[in-house]
mmCIF file of C-alpha atoms in Angstrom:
data_model
loop_
_atom_site.group_PDB
_atom_site.id
_atom_site.type_symbol
_atom_site.label_atom_id
_atom_site.label_comp_id
_atom_site.label_asym_id
_atom_site.label_seq_id
_atom_site.Cartn_x
_atom_site.Cartn_y
_atom_site.Cartn_z
ATOM 1 C CA MET A 1290 100.602 11.759 247.241
ATOM 2 C CA PRO A 1291 100.259 14.913 249.032
ATOM 3 C CA ALA A 1292 97.310 15.097 251.572
ATOM 4 C CA ARG A 1293 94.175 16.651 249.940
ATOM 5 C CA SER A 1294 94.196 14.778 246.755
ATOM 6 C CA ARG A 1295 91.112 13.036 245.822
ATOM 7 C CA LEU A 1296 91.289 10.206 247.643
ATOM 8 C CA ASP A 1297 89.833 7.048 245.158
ATOM 9 C CA GLU A 1298 89.555 3.218 245.950
ATOM 10 C CA ASN A 1299 92.373 2.060 242.942
ATOM 11 C CA THR A 1300 94.604 4.728 244.910
ATOM 12 C CA ILE A 1301 93.960 3.175 247.934
ATOM 13 C CA LEU A 1302 94.639 -0.347 246.773
ATOM 14 C CA ALA A 1303 97.755 0.266 244.730
ATOM 15 C CA ALA A 1304 99.261 1.592 248.601
ATOM 16 C CA THR A 1305 98.053 -1.215 250.334
ATOM 17 C CA GLU A 1306 98.971 -3.497 247.436
ATOM 18 C CA GLU A 1307 102.960 -1.903 248.372
ATOM 19 C CA ILE A 1308 102.317 -1.937 251.677
ATOM 20 C CA LEU A 1309 101.655 -5.721 251.537
ATOM 21 C CA ARG A 1310 104.841 -6.564 249.611
ATOM 22 C CA ARG A 1311 106.881 -4.497 251.523
ATOM 23 C CA HIS A 1312 105.868 -5.615 255.309
ATOM 24 C CA GLY A 1313 103.969 -8.467 254.640
ATOM 25 C CA PRO A 1314 100.561 -9.694 255.451
ATOM 26 C CA ASP A 1315 101.380 -10.197 259.515
ATOM 27 C CA LYS A 1316 102.809 -6.912 259.515
ATOM 28 C CA ALA A 1317 100.771 -4.536 257.047
ATOM 29 C CA THR A 1318 98.149 -2.041 258.391
ATOM 30 C CA VAL A 1319 95.382 -0.111 257.565
ATOM 31 C CA VAL A 1320 97.551 3.218 259.191
ATOM 32 C CA ASP A 1321 100.765 1.758 256.624
ATOM 33 C CA THR A 1322 98.813 2.115 254.115
ATOM 34 C CA ALA A 1323 96.773 6.513 255.258
ATOM 35 C CA ARG A 1324 100.591 7.030 255.877
ATOM 36 C CA ALA A 1325 101.819 6.060 252.799
ATOM 37 C CA LEU A 1326 98.769 8.351 251.227
ATOM 38 C CA GLY A 1327 99.549 11.008 253.687
ATOM 39 C CA VAL A 1328 95.467 10.762 254.946
ATOM 40 C CA SER A 1329 94.116 9.410 257.745
ATOM 41 C CA HIS A 1330 93.097 6.020 258.615
ATOM 42 C CA ALA A 1331 89.605 7.165 258.723
ATOM 43 C CA ALA A 1332 89.949 8.926 255.093
ATOM 44 C CA VAL A 1333 90.753 4.933 254.305
ATOM 45 C CA TYR A 1334 88.197 3.596 256.423
ATOM 46 C CA LYS A 1335 85.668 5.685 254.277
ATOM 47 C CA HIS A 1336 86.159 3.550 251.512
ATOM 48 C CA PHE A 1337 86.790 0.068 252.625
ATOM 49 C CA ALA A 1338 84.525 -0.373 255.878
ATOM 50 C CA SER A 1339 87.631 -2.611 257.588
ATOM 51 C CA LYS A 1340 91.102 -3.944 257.230
ATOM 52 C CA ARG A 1341 89.053 -6.655 256.328
ATOM 53 C CA ALA A 1342 87.291 -5.663 253.461
ATOM 54 C CA LEU A 1343 90.640 -3.716 252.470
ATOM 55 C CA ARG A 1344 92.937 -6.401 252.233
ATOM 56 C CA GLU A 1345 89.786 -8.760 250.353
ATOM 57 C CA ALA A 1346 89.967 -6.381 247.743
ATOM 58 C CA VAL A 1347 93.396 -5.580 247.087
ATOM 59 C CA THR A 1348 93.444 -9.716 246.997
ATOM 60 C CA ARG A 1349 90.872 -9.906 244.559
ATOM 61 C CA ARG A 1350 92.349 -7.456 242.138
ATOM 62 C CA TRP A 1351 95.680 -9.109 242.606
ATOM 63 C CA LEU A 1352 94.252 -12.259 241.620
ATOM 64 C CA ASP A 1353 91.863 -10.640 238.952
ATOM 65 C CA ARG A 1354 95.108 -9.470 237.423
ATOM 66 C CA ASP A 1355 95.586 -12.841 234.602
ATOM 67 C CA ARG A 1356 92.001 -14.042 235.415
ATOM 68 C CA ASP A 1357 91.618 -12.127 231.651
ATOM 69 C CA VAL A 1358 94.351 -14.635 230.328
ATOM 70 C CA LEU A 1359 92.553 -17.992 231.839
ATOM 71 C CA ALA A 1360 89.318 -16.737 230.636
ATOM 72 C CA ALA A 1361 90.299 -16.100 226.964
ATOM 73 C CA ILE A 1362 92.148 -19.935 226.774
ATOM 74 C CA ALA A 1363 88.956 -21.170 228.054
ATOM 75 C CA ALA A 1364 86.279 -19.643 225.422
ATOM 76 C CA ASP A 1365 88.836 -20.081 222.383
ATOM 77 C CA ARG A 1366 87.180 -22.471 220.530
ATOM 78 C CA ALA A 1367 90.160 -22.374 217.798
ATOM 79 C CA ILE A 1368 91.468 -24.767 219.999
ATOM 80 C CA PRO A 1369 90.142 -28.390 220.266
ATOM 81 C CA PRO A 1370 88.692 -28.858 223.785
ATOM 82 C CA ALA A 1371 91.472 -31.684 224.727
ATOM 83 C CA ARG A 1372 94.076 -29.512 223.911
ATOM 84 C CA ARG A 1373 91.960 -26.648 225.412
ATOM 85 C CA LEU A 1374 91.572 -28.543 228.802
ATOM 86 C CA ARG A 1375 95.381 -29.327 228.679
ATOM 87 C CA THR A 1376 96.194 -26.157 228.231
ATOM 88 C CA TRP A 1377 94.223 -24.249 230.264
ATOM 89 C CA LEU A 1378 95.318 -26.807 233.835
ATOM 90 C CA HIS A 1379 98.871 -26.340 232.660
ATOM 91 C CA ALA A 1380 98.494 -21.958 232.207
ATOM 92 C CA VAL A 1381 96.562 -21.967 236.015
ATOM 93 C CA LEU A 1382 99.534 -23.739 237.563
ATOM 94 C CA ALA A 1383 101.846 -21.556 235.499
ATOM 95 C CA GLY A 1384 99.994 -18.461 236.744
ATOM 96 C CA LYS A 1385 100.165 -19.627 240.662
ATOM 97 C CA GLN A 1386 103.734 -20.448 240.207
ATOM 98 C CA ALA A 1387 104.038 -17.390 238.694
ATOM 99 C CA LYS A 1388 102.458 -15.480 241.261
ATOM 100 C CA ILE A 1389 104.185 -17.369 244.248
ATOM 101 C CA ARG A 1390 107.485 -16.447 243.069
ATOM 102 C CA GLN A 1391 107.075 -12.928 241.878
ATOM 103 C CA ASP A 1392 104.379 -11.873 244.848
ATOM 104 C CA PRO A 1393 104.970 -14.513 248.144
ATOM 105 C CA GLU A 1394 103.426 -11.830 250.535
ATOM 106 C CA LEU A 1395 100.541 -11.054 248.679
ATOM 107 C CA PHE A 1396 100.297 -15.280 247.826
ATOM 108 C CA ALA A 1397 100.271 -15.717 251.397
ATOM 109 C CA ALA A 1398 97.616 -12.807 252.145
ATOM 110 C CA TYR A 1399 95.366 -14.788 249.615
ATOM 111 C CA GLY A 1400 96.416 -17.861 251.839
ATOM 112 C CA ALA A 1401 95.312 -16.562 255.134
ATOM 113 C CA LEU A 1402 91.875 -15.449 253.570
ATOM 114 C CA ALA A 1403 91.699 -18.640 251.547
ATOM 115 C CA ALA A 1404 92.378 -20.135 255.040
ATOM 116 C CA ALA A 1405 89.645 -17.770 256.960
ATOM 117 C CA HIS A 1406 87.051 -18.962 254.113
ATOM 118 C CA SER A 1407 86.684 -15.593 252.472
ATOM 119 C CA SER A 1408 84.900 -15.349 249.443
ATOM 120 C CA VAL A 1409 87.663 -13.998 247.460
ATOM 121 C CA ALA A 1410 88.532 -17.774 247.675
ATOM 122 C CA THR A 1411 85.239 -19.170 246.890
ATOM 123 C CA ASP A 1412 84.767 -16.510 244.160
ATOM 124 C CA HIS A 1413 88.167 -17.329 242.795
ATOM 125 C CA VAL A 1414 87.439 -20.974 242.751
ATOM 126 C CA ALA A 1415 83.566 -20.760 241.558
ATOM 127 C CA ASP A 1416 85.153 -18.703 238.643
ATOM 128 C CA LEU A 1417 87.355 -21.224 237.728
ATOM 129 C CA LEU A 1418 84.996 -23.736 237.679
ATOM 130 C CA ARG A 1419 82.783 -21.901 235.582
ATOM 131 C CA GLN A 1420 85.916 -21.613 233.061
ATOM 132 C CA LEU A 1421 86.470 -25.144 233.444
ATOM 133 C CA THR A 1422 82.684 -26.162 232.863
ATOM 134 C CA ALA A 1423 82.831 -24.131 229.265
ATOM 135 C CA ILE A 1424 85.595 -25.943 228.288
ATOM 136 C CA ILE A 1425 84.036 -29.380 229.123
ATOM 137 C CA ALA A 1426 81.116 -28.451 227.397
ATOM 138 C CA ASP A 1427 82.523 -27.557 224.218
ATOM 139 C CA GLY A 1428 84.056 -31.199 224.479
ATOM 140 C CA ALA A 1429 80.869 -32.634 225.367
ATOM 141 C CA ALA A 1430 79.563 -30.759 222.045
ATOM 142 C CA GLY A 1431 82.105 -31.413 219.882
ATOM 143 C CA GLY A 1432 84.892 -33.102 221.199
ATOM 144 C CA GLY A 1433 84.278 -36.571 222.016
ATOM 145 C CA PHE A 1434 83.588 -35.903 225.620
ATOM 146 C CA ARG A 1435 81.329 -37.964 227.339
ATOM 147 C CA THR A 1436 79.284 -36.637 229.827
ATOM 148 C CA GLY A 1437 75.617 -35.359 230.855
ATOM 149 C CA ASP A 1438 76.393 -32.793 233.208
ATOM 150 C CA PRO A 1439 79.489 -30.786 232.411
ATOM 151 C CA ALA A 1440 79.544 -28.948 235.467
ATOM 152 C CA ALA A 1441 79.641 -32.593 237.865
ATOM 153 C CA THR A 1442 82.572 -33.193 235.668
ATOM 154 C CA ALA A 1443 84.535 -29.850 235.858
ATOM 155 C CA ARG A 1444 84.268 -29.970 239.708
ATOM 156 C CA ALA A 1445 85.819 -33.985 239.495
ATOM 157 C CA VAL A 1446 88.147 -32.718 237.040
ATOM 158 C CA PHE A 1447 89.297 -29.538 238.933
ATOM 159 C CA ALA A 1448 89.408 -32.253 242.756
ATOM 160 C CA ALA A 1449 91.395 -34.594 240.276
ATOM 161 C CA THR A 1450 93.709 -31.172 239.884
ATOM 162 C CA ALA A 1451 93.982 -29.751 242.974
ATOM 163 C CA LYS A 1452 97.653 -31.131 243.390
ATOM 164 C CA PHE A 1453 97.921 -28.418 240.626
ATOM 165 C CA HIS A 1454 95.911 -25.315 241.970
ATOM 166 C CA HIS A 1455 94.748 -25.791 245.559
ATOM 167 C CA LEU A 1456 97.381 -23.350 247.982
ATOM 168 C CA ALA A 1457 97.756 -26.288 250.116
ATOM 169 C CA HIS A 1458 100.374 -27.802 247.587
ATOM 170 C CA ALA A 1459 101.810 -24.617 246.622
ATOM 171 C CA ASP A 1460 105.120 -25.704 248.181
ATOM 172 C CA GLU A 1461 104.924 -28.478 245.582
ATOM 173 C CA TRP A 1462 104.627 -26.390 242.702
ATOM 174 C CA GLN A 1463 108.695 -25.550 242.626
ATOM 175 C CA ASP A 1464 109.586 -29.269 242.098
ATOM 176 C CA PRO A 1465 110.997 -29.728 238.321
ATOM 177 C CA GLY A 1466 108.927 -32.305 237.694
ATOM 178 C CA ILE A 1467 105.482 -31.088 238.531
ATOM 179 C CA SER A 1468 104.415 -30.138 234.911
ATOM 180 C CA ALA A 1469 105.591 -33.621 233.559
ATOM 181 C CA GLU A 1470 103.227 -34.832 236.625
ATOM 182 C CA LEU A 1471 100.049 -32.502 235.584
ATOM 183 C CA ASP A 1472 100.320 -34.034 232.036
ATOM 184 C CA GLU A 1473 100.476 -37.379 233.194
ATOM 185 C CA VAL A 1474 97.258 -36.629 235.044
ATOM 186 C CA CYS A 1475 96.062 -34.487 232.358
ATOM 187 C CA GLY A 1476 96.067 -37.786 229.982
ATOM 188 C CA LEU A 1477 94.520 -40.194 232.434
ATOM 189 C CA LEU A 1478 91.634 -37.347 232.539
ATOM 190 C CA LEU A 1479 91.107 -36.957 229.004
ATOM 191 C CA ASP A 1480 91.279 -40.577 228.564
ATOM 192 C CA GLY A 1481 88.483 -40.869 231.211
ATOM 193 C CA LEU A 1482 86.232 -38.055 229.115
ATOM 194 C CA HIS A 1483 86.813 -39.662 226.052
ATOM 195 C CA SER A 1484 86.025 -43.085 227.100
ATOM 196 C CA PRO A 1485 82.942 -44.365 224.960
ATOM 197 C CA ALA A 1486 81.358 -45.696 227.922
ATOM 198 C CA THR A 1487 81.481 -46.435 231.796
ATOM 199 C CA ASN A 1488 82.887 -50.141 231.722
ATOM 200 C CA GLU A 1489 84.109 -50.616 235.156
ATOM 201 C CA GLU A 1490 84.740 -53.831 235.696
ATOM 202 C CA MET B 1034 105.836 -48.769 285.831
ATOM 203 C CA PRO B 1035 108.412 -49.004 288.880
ATOM 204 C CA ALA B 1036 111.785 -47.150 287.856
ATOM 205 C CA ARG B 1037 114.000 -50.576 288.058
ATOM 206 C CA SER B 1038 111.997 -52.571 285.107
ATOM 207 C CA ARG B 1039 113.780 -53.470 281.762
ATOM 208 C CA LEU B 1040 112.927 -50.787 279.994
ATOM 209 C CA ASP B 1041 112.168 -51.788 275.933
ATOM 210 C CA GLU B 1042 111.808 -49.826 272.759
ATOM 211 C CA ASN B 1043 107.534 -50.976 272.814
ATOM 212 C CA THR B 1044 107.138 -49.525 276.331
ATOM 213 C CA ILE B 1045 108.682 -46.522 275.743
ATOM 214 C CA LEU B 1046 106.855 -46.084 272.751
ATOM 215 C CA ALA B 1047 103.229 -46.904 274.261
ATOM 216 C CA ALA B 1048 104.198 -44.312 276.879
ATOM 217 C CA THR B 1049 104.980 -41.488 274.425
ATOM 218 C CA GLU B 1050 101.824 -41.805 272.474
ATOM 219 C CA GLU B 1051 99.905 -41.147 275.316
ATOM 220 C CA ILE B 1052 102.204 -38.204 276.544
ATOM 221 C CA LEU B 1053 101.643 -37.183 272.843
ATOM 222 C CA ARG B 1054 97.710 -37.717 272.895
ATOM 223 C CA ARG B 1055 97.884 -35.751 276.604
ATOM 224 C CA HIS B 1056 99.919 -33.219 275.590
ATOM 225 C CA GLY B 1057 100.148 -32.648 271.678
ATOM 226 C CA PRO B 1058 103.047 -32.729 269.442
ATOM 227 C CA ASP B 1059 104.202 -28.566 270.560
ATOM 228 C CA LYS B 1060 104.291 -29.879 274.439
ATOM 229 C CA ALA B 1061 105.216 -33.124 274.568
ATOM 230 C CA THR B 1062 108.833 -33.868 275.750
ATOM 231 C CA VAL B 1063 111.407 -36.841 276.294
ATOM 232 C CA VAL B 1064 111.520 -35.858 279.989
ATOM 233 C CA ASP B 1065 107.766 -36.157 279.898
ATOM 234 C CA THR B 1066 107.973 -39.799 278.834
ATOM 235 C CA ALA B 1067 110.393 -40.604 281.062
ATOM 236 C CA ARG B 1068 108.791 -38.865 283.863
ATOM 237 C CA ALA B 1069 105.821 -41.488 283.222
ATOM 238 C CA LEU B 1070 107.913 -44.168 282.639
ATOM 239 C CA GLY B 1071 109.761 -43.543 286.289
ATOM 240 C CA VAL B 1072 113.154 -44.078 284.606
ATOM 241 C CA SER B 1073 115.847 -40.971 283.708
ATOM 242 C CA HIS B 1074 115.699 -39.249 280.145
ATOM 243 C CA ALA B 1075 119.140 -40.352 279.579
ATOM 244 C CA ALA B 1076 117.651 -44.341 279.769
ATOM 245 C CA VAL B 1077 115.131 -42.937 277.146
ATOM 246 C CA TYR B 1078 117.870 -41.496 274.618
ATOM 247 C CA LYS B 1079 120.442 -44.963 275.090
ATOM 248 C CA HIS B 1080 117.028 -46.565 272.880
ATOM 249 C CA PHE B 1081 116.312 -43.062 270.792
ATOM 250 C CA ALA B 1082 119.311 -40.811 269.849
ATOM 251 C CA SER B 1083 116.745 -37.885 269.305
ATOM 252 C CA LYS B 1084 113.416 -36.129 270.571
ATOM 253 C CA ARG B 1085 112.999 -36.516 266.662
ATOM 254 C CA ALA B 1086 113.913 -40.328 266.242
ATOM 255 C CA LEU B 1087 111.545 -41.240 269.137
ATOM 256 C CA ARG B 1088 108.932 -39.463 268.002
ATOM 257 C CA GLU B 1089 109.108 -40.808 264.272
ATOM 258 C CA ALA B 1090 108.783 -43.976 265.780
ATOM 259 C CA VAL B 1091 105.797 -43.484 267.619
ATOM 260 C CA THR B 1092 104.497 -41.931 264.704
ATOM 261 C CA ARG B 1093 105.889 -44.732 262.234
ATOM 262 C CA ARG B 1094 104.190 -47.462 264.614
ATOM 263 C CA TRP B 1095 100.642 -45.502 265.022
ATOM 264 C CA LEU B 1096 100.551 -44.953 261.064
ATOM 265 C CA ASP B 1097 101.149 -48.523 260.625
ATOM 266 C CA ARG B 1098 98.198 -49.980 262.438
ATOM 267 C CA ASP B 1099 96.166 -50.100 259.556
ATOM 268 C CA ARG B 1100 98.320 -50.400 257.119
ATOM 269 C CA ASP B 1101 97.681 -53.966 257.201
ATOM 270 C CA VAL B 1102 93.960 -53.686 255.984
ATOM 271 C CA LEU B 1103 95.085 -51.689 252.881
ATOM 272 C CA ALA B 1104 97.746 -54.158 252.026
ATOM 273 C CA ALA B 1105 95.234 -56.895 252.206
ATOM 274 C CA ILE B 1106 92.539 -55.094 250.101
ATOM 275 C CA ALA B 1107 95.499 -54.074 247.647
ATOM 276 C CA ALA B 1108 96.303 -57.721 247.478
ATOM 277 C CA ASP B 1109 93.109 -59.255 247.356
ATOM 278 C CA ARG B 1110 92.669 -60.708 243.887
ATOM 279 C CA ALA B 1111 89.196 -61.879 244.732
ATOM 280 C CA ILE B 1112 88.166 -58.052 243.821
ATOM 281 C CA PRO B 1113 88.129 -57.130 240.414
ATOM 282 C CA PRO B 1114 90.955 -54.144 239.828
ATOM 283 C CA ALA B 1115 88.674 -51.642 238.961
ATOM 284 C CA ARG B 1116 86.224 -52.284 241.721
ATOM 285 C CA ARG B 1117 89.942 -52.895 243.835
ATOM 286 C CA LEU B 1118 91.181 -49.556 243.339
ATOM 287 C CA ARG B 1119 87.889 -47.679 243.992
ATOM 288 C CA THR B 1120 87.726 -49.509 247.181
ATOM 289 C CA TRP B 1121 91.071 -49.211 248.335
ATOM 290 C CA LEU B 1122 91.117 -45.452 247.574
ATOM 291 C CA HIS B 1123 87.826 -44.903 249.613
ATOM 292 C CA ALA B 1124 90.044 -47.457 252.466
ATOM 293 C CA VAL B 1125 92.540 -45.007 252.311
ATOM 294 C CA LEU B 1126 90.787 -41.624 252.880
ATOM 295 C CA ALA B 1127 88.504 -43.713 255.439
ATOM 296 C CA GLY B 1128 91.445 -44.619 257.387
ATOM 297 C CA LYS B 1129 92.710 -40.954 257.556
ATOM 298 C CA GLN B 1130 89.332 -39.386 258.493
ATOM 299 C CA ALA B 1131 89.282 -41.883 261.434
ATOM 300 C CA LYS B 1132 92.488 -41.470 262.396
ATOM 301 C CA ILE B 1133 92.292 -37.203 262.886
ATOM 302 C CA ARG B 1134 89.143 -37.610 264.598
ATOM 303 C CA GLN B 1135 90.243 -40.156 266.735
ATOM 304 C CA ASP B 1136 93.675 -38.838 267.386
ATOM 305 C CA PRO B 1137 94.196 -35.399 266.400
ATOM 306 C CA GLU B 1138 97.546 -34.902 268.503
ATOM 307 C CA LEU B 1139 99.069 -37.732 266.586
ATOM 308 C CA PHE B 1140 97.621 -36.712 263.605
ATOM 309 C CA ALA B 1141 99.260 -33.433 264.082
ATOM 310 C CA ALA B 1142 102.531 -34.824 265.087
ATOM 311 C CA TYR B 1143 102.228 -36.949 261.745
ATOM 312 C CA GLY B 1144 102.004 -33.775 259.765
ATOM 313 C CA ALA B 1145 104.646 -31.639 261.773
ATOM 314 C CA LEU B 1146 107.081 -34.838 260.510
ATOM 315 C CA ALA B 1147 105.647 -34.684 257.177
ATOM 316 C CA ALA B 1148 106.335 -30.487 257.019
ATOM 317 C CA ALA B 1149 110.050 -31.588 257.838
ATOM 318 C CA HIS B 1150 110.230 -34.053 254.947
ATOM 319 C CA SER B 1151 110.657 -36.641 257.613
ATOM 320 C CA SER B 1152 111.268 -40.709 256.073
ATOM 321 C CA VAL B 1153 108.128 -41.370 258.083
ATOM 322 C CA ALA B 1154 105.874 -39.309 255.687
ATOM 323 C CA THR B 1155 107.985 -40.346 252.332
ATOM 324 C CA ASP B 1156 108.085 -43.709 253.809
ATOM 325 C CA HIS B 1157 104.317 -44.524 254.000
ATOM 326 C CA VAL B 1158 103.560 -42.478 250.377
ATOM 327 C CA ALA B 1159 106.270 -45.008 248.980
ATOM 328 C CA ASP B 1160 104.057 -47.708 250.928
ATOM 329 C CA LEU B 1161 101.045 -46.325 249.349
ATOM 330 C CA LEU B 1162 102.424 -46.254 246.061
ATOM 331 C CA ARG B 1163 104.000 -49.651 246.250
ATOM 332 C CA GLN B 1164 100.313 -51.066 246.950
ATOM 333 C CA LEU B 1165 98.736 -49.128 244.239
ATOM 334 C CA THR B 1166 101.068 -49.910 241.667
ATOM 335 C CA ALA B 1167 99.891 -53.712 242.376
ATOM 336 C CA ILE B 1168 96.602 -53.009 241.690
ATOM 337 C CA ILE B 1169 97.132 -51.285 238.590
ATOM 338 C CA ALA B 1170 99.440 -54.202 237.588
ATOM 339 C CA ASP B 1171 96.855 -56.820 237.992
ATOM 340 C CA GLY B 1172 94.367 -54.106 236.435
ATOM 341 C CA ALA B 1173 96.433 -54.181 233.405
ATOM 342 C CA ALA B 1174 97.372 -58.340 233.378
ATOM 343 C CA GLY B 1175 93.758 -59.074 233.531
ATOM 344 C CA GLY B 1176 91.770 -56.028 234.301
ATOM 345 C CA GLY B 1177 91.524 -53.852 230.961
ATOM 346 C CA PHE B 1178 93.452 -51.726 232.714
ATOM 347 C CA ARG B 1179 95.815 -50.248 229.349
ATOM 348 C CA THR B 1180 98.892 -49.238 230.987
ATOM 349 C CA GLY B 1181 102.597 -49.845 229.796
ATOM 350 C CA ASP B 1182 104.130 -49.023 233.150
ATOM 351 C CA PRO B 1183 101.767 -49.834 236.418
ATOM 352 C CA ALA B 1184 104.449 -47.582 238.720
ATOM 353 C CA ALA B 1185 104.140 -44.141 236.725
ATOM 354 C CA THR B 1186 100.144 -44.745 236.249
ATOM 355 C CA ALA B 1187 100.257 -45.613 240.207
ATOM 356 C CA ARG B 1188 101.977 -42.007 240.453
ATOM 357 C CA ALA B 1189 99.520 -40.336 238.229
ATOM 358 C CA VAL B 1190 96.131 -42.253 239.911
ATOM 359 C CA PHE B 1191 97.626 -41.190 243.410
ATOM 360 C CA ALA B 1192 98.501 -36.960 242.212
ATOM 361 C CA ALA B 1193 94.894 -37.070 241.205
ATOM 362 C CA THR B 1194 93.637 -38.036 244.303
ATOM 363 C CA ALA B 1195 95.842 -36.009 246.466
ATOM 364 C CA LYS B 1196 92.667 -34.205 247.653
ATOM 365 C CA PHE B 1197 91.662 -37.700 249.402
ATOM 366 C CA HIS B 1198 94.735 -38.663 251.179
ATOM 367 C CA HIS B 1199 97.399 -35.522 251.209
ATOM 368 C CA LEU B 1200 97.578 -33.941 254.543
ATOM 369 C CA ALA B 1201 97.248 -30.567 252.806
ATOM 370 C CA HIS B 1202 93.071 -31.160 252.751
ATOM 371 C CA ALA B 1203 92.715 -33.152 255.927
ATOM 372 C CA ASP B 1204 90.085 -29.988 256.824
ATOM 373 C CA GLU B 1205 88.362 -30.802 253.622
ATOM 374 C CA TRP B 1206 88.066 -34.557 254.674
ATOM 375 C CA GLN B 1207 84.999 -33.959 257.247
ATOM 376 C CA ASP B 1208 83.011 -32.199 254.545
ATOM 377 C CA PRO B 1209 79.362 -34.495 253.753
ATOM 378 C CA GLY B 1210 80.504 -34.773 250.174
ATOM 379 C CA ILE B 1211 83.837 -35.597 250.022
ATOM 380 C CA SER B 1212 83.402 -39.521 249.833
ATOM 381 C CA ALA B 1213 80.862 -38.891 246.495
ATOM 382 C CA GLU B 1214 83.537 -36.440 245.242
ATOM 383 C CA LEU B 1215 86.019 -39.086 245.660
ATOM 384 C CA ASP B 1216 83.617 -41.862 243.885
ATOM 385 C CA GLU B 1217 83.304 -39.187 240.770
ATOM 386 C CA VAL B 1218 87.276 -39.032 240.667
ATOM 387 C CA CYS B 1219 87.631 -43.038 240.575
ATOM 388 C CA GLY B 1220 85.025 -43.087 237.919
ATOM 389 C CA LEU B 1221 86.946 -40.432 235.457
ATOM 390 C CA LEU B 1222 90.171 -42.340 236.582
ATOM 391 C CA LEU B 1223 88.743 -45.551 235.714
ATOM 392 C CA ASP B 1224 87.141 -44.556 232.142
ATOM 393 C CA GLY B 1225 90.797 -43.447 231.534
ATOM 394 C CA LEU B 1226 92.367 -46.710 232.643
ATOM 395 C CA HIS B 1227 89.753 -48.728 230.919
ATOM 396 C CA SER B 1228 90.523 -46.622 227.455
ATOM 397 C CA PRO B 1229 90.895 -48.630 224.457
ATOM 398 C CA ALA B 1230 93.731 -45.891 222.967
ATOM 399 C CA THR B 1231 94.709 -42.350 223.817
ATOM 400 C CA ASN B 1232 92.500 -40.246 221.433
ATOM 401 C CA GLU B 1233 93.454 -36.778 222.348
ATOM 402 C CA GLU B 1234 91.980 -34.446 219.502
#
């Protein structure tokens, strides 16, 4: 790109994403991005106040790329809530498996931000929880789920499926049995959601 | 300890545990253990073939120290299976919270071995799964749990509670809400275990 072309945020983000892919999150710098665009690093800093702000924006864009697929499943009332819950949880796992396989460097960049408690990670989790809450609310309204508080139940389901979406388990997502294991957990959780009443002991 | 005293494995393990506490897993060496005991490192290697073998034996001993508490809960037929499952899962979490708080260096040593797929970690998990299977088998026999395969159900319950026992979540165990969150997950799982039949969709 010629040095004098208008620099917009998307151009910077696309270039930074490529730099991250090539150099990895530990080595990629703002200077690398500027050099790839033929501009000064000051020109990049005009759009992003810090290396971290730039890193967050790139990672957010990368994460959001398949967000719509998940959101569409969560909102699809043509799919009965129980099946929708199962499909959605499998899609979350499949999406993360694909990301780590296709884009290990960007996945690592996301991991570093999550470890630093970046809003990129907390926003991503909040978004997933909203989708899950919508499925569970639909299940409570017409799918036989027993819950007085869909958001609380969504948090419990999300905690109970951490192995299948929490970054800390990424190494396990390549296990050949991981999808069958998620299926088992889904079965148990759906039985719990459908249970007529708490009948402990 | 004088240099010429008889060196037995327990003495070596106790000294190594203290060295690990003092120096941390990255810095502690077999030479440190030998020096603390006033013997040559060759004398230590007579009992443990490698630094890793010594590290594994120490960590195994340290892990096993509260193993009996958990095993006693799992086997206690005076506690109805549903309450026993909940109590056991909370005891597993409480045990790990205590270990990480009281012994961060040994916990880190265990983490490093687990990351290296040491048998210390796989044996520990297999032991916990056996205990959990026993609770679930008791629940199937007389506690109203519906399962045709207690070992498979135990694996699903273990996967669904990874957030509360898997090392990768250690950072989250100090969250003030973690115990309440485990309680929510237990409730959902117990409802699932008590569910009269699979009634998905």
